[in-house]
CSV table of C-alpha atoms in Angstrom, one decimal:
chain,number,residue,atom,x,y,z
A,1,UNK,CA,261.5,108.0,104.9
A,2,UNK,CA,264.7,110.2,103.7
A,3,UNK,CA,262.2,112.6,101.4
A,4,UNK,CA,260.6,114.3,104.9
A,5,UNK,CA,263.6,115.6,105.4
A,6,UNK,CA,263.9,117.9,102.4
A,7,UNK,CA,260.3,119.2,102.5
A,8,UNK,CA,259.3,120.5,106.4
A,9,UNK,CA,255.6,119.9,106.2
A,10,UNK,CA,255.3,117.0,103.6
A,11,UNK,CA,252.8,114.6,103.8
A,12,UNK,CA,253.3,111.3,102.9
A,13,UNK,CA,250.5,108.9,101.5
A,14,UNK,CA,250.4,105.5,100.1
A,15,UNK,CA,248.1,104.8,97.4
A,16,UNK,CA,248.1,103.2,93.9
A,17,UNK,CA,251.7,104.9,94.3
A,18,UNK,CA,253.7,107.5,96.8
A,19,UNK,CA,251.9,110.7,97.3
A,20,UNK,CA,253.5,113.7,98.6
A,21,UNK,CA,252.1,116.7,99.4
A,22,UNK,CA,253.0,119.8,101.0
A,23,UNK,CA,251.0,123.4,100.5
A,24,UNK,CA,252.9,124.2,97.5
A,25,UNK,CA,254.0,120.9,95.7
A,26,UNK,CA,253.1,117.9,94.9
A,27,UNK,CA,254.7,114.3,93.5
A,28,UNK,CA,253.7,111.0,93.4
A,29,UNK,CA,255.9,108.4,91.9
A,30,UNK,CA,253.3,105.4,90.9
A,31,UNK,CA,253.8,102.4,88.8
A,32,UNK,CA,252.4,103.0,85.1
A,33,UNK,CA,249.7,100.9,83.8
A,34,UNK,CA,250.7,100.7,80.4
A,35,UNK,CA,254.7,99.6,80.5
A,36,UNK,CA,257.1,97.9,83.2
A,37,UNK,CA,258.0,101.4,84.7
A,38,UNK,CA,257.8,103.9,87.0
A,39,UNK,CA,256.3,107.4,86.7
A,40,UNK,CA,256.8,110.6,88.3
A,41,UNK,CA,254.3,113.1,88.1
A,42,UNK,CA,255.2,116.7,89.9
A,43,UNK,CA,252.9,120.2,90.7
A,44,UNK,CA,253.3,123.0,92.3
A,45,UNK,CA,253.3,126.6,93.1
A,46,UNK,CA,257.2,127.3,91.8
A,47,UNK,CA,258.8,125.8,89.2
A,48,UNK,CA,261.7,125.5,92.0
A,49,UNK,CA,260.4,123.7,94.1
A,50,UNK,CA,258.6,121.6,91.4
A,51,UNK,CA,261.8,120.8,90.0
A,52,UNK,CA,263.7,120.7,93.4
A,53,UNK,CA,260.4,117.9,93.9
A,54,UNK,CA,261.1,115.8,91.3
A,55,UNK,CA,264.9,115.9,91.5
A,56,UNK,CA,265.0,114.3,95.2
A,57,UNK,CA,262.0,111.6,93.8
A,58,UNK,CA,264.3,110.6,91.3
A,59,UNK,CA,267.4,110.5,93.2
A,60,UNK,CA,264.9,108.6,95.8
A,61,UNK,CA,263.6,106.1,93.3
A,62,UNK,CA,267.9,105.4,92.3
A,63,UNK,CA,268.6,104.7,96.0
A,64,UNK,CA,266.4,101.7,95.6
A,65,UNK,CA,266.2,100.7,92.3
A,66,UNK,CA,267.7,97.8,91.1
A,67,UNK,CA,269.7,97.1,88.4
């Protein structure tokens, strides 16, 4: 997966969506239950890491999304 190259110790799991985590940041891309949309959620220790992961997840989704 292309995202793995962005974080050297990134764990990727697939349950209820795509879940990525490291020691200091995690993110998930999953379908919304209430509407036709994808949800991207990220949390972490440093705001800069969270923003970087969020930006990369959005870019990744755009590469696989259909119009």
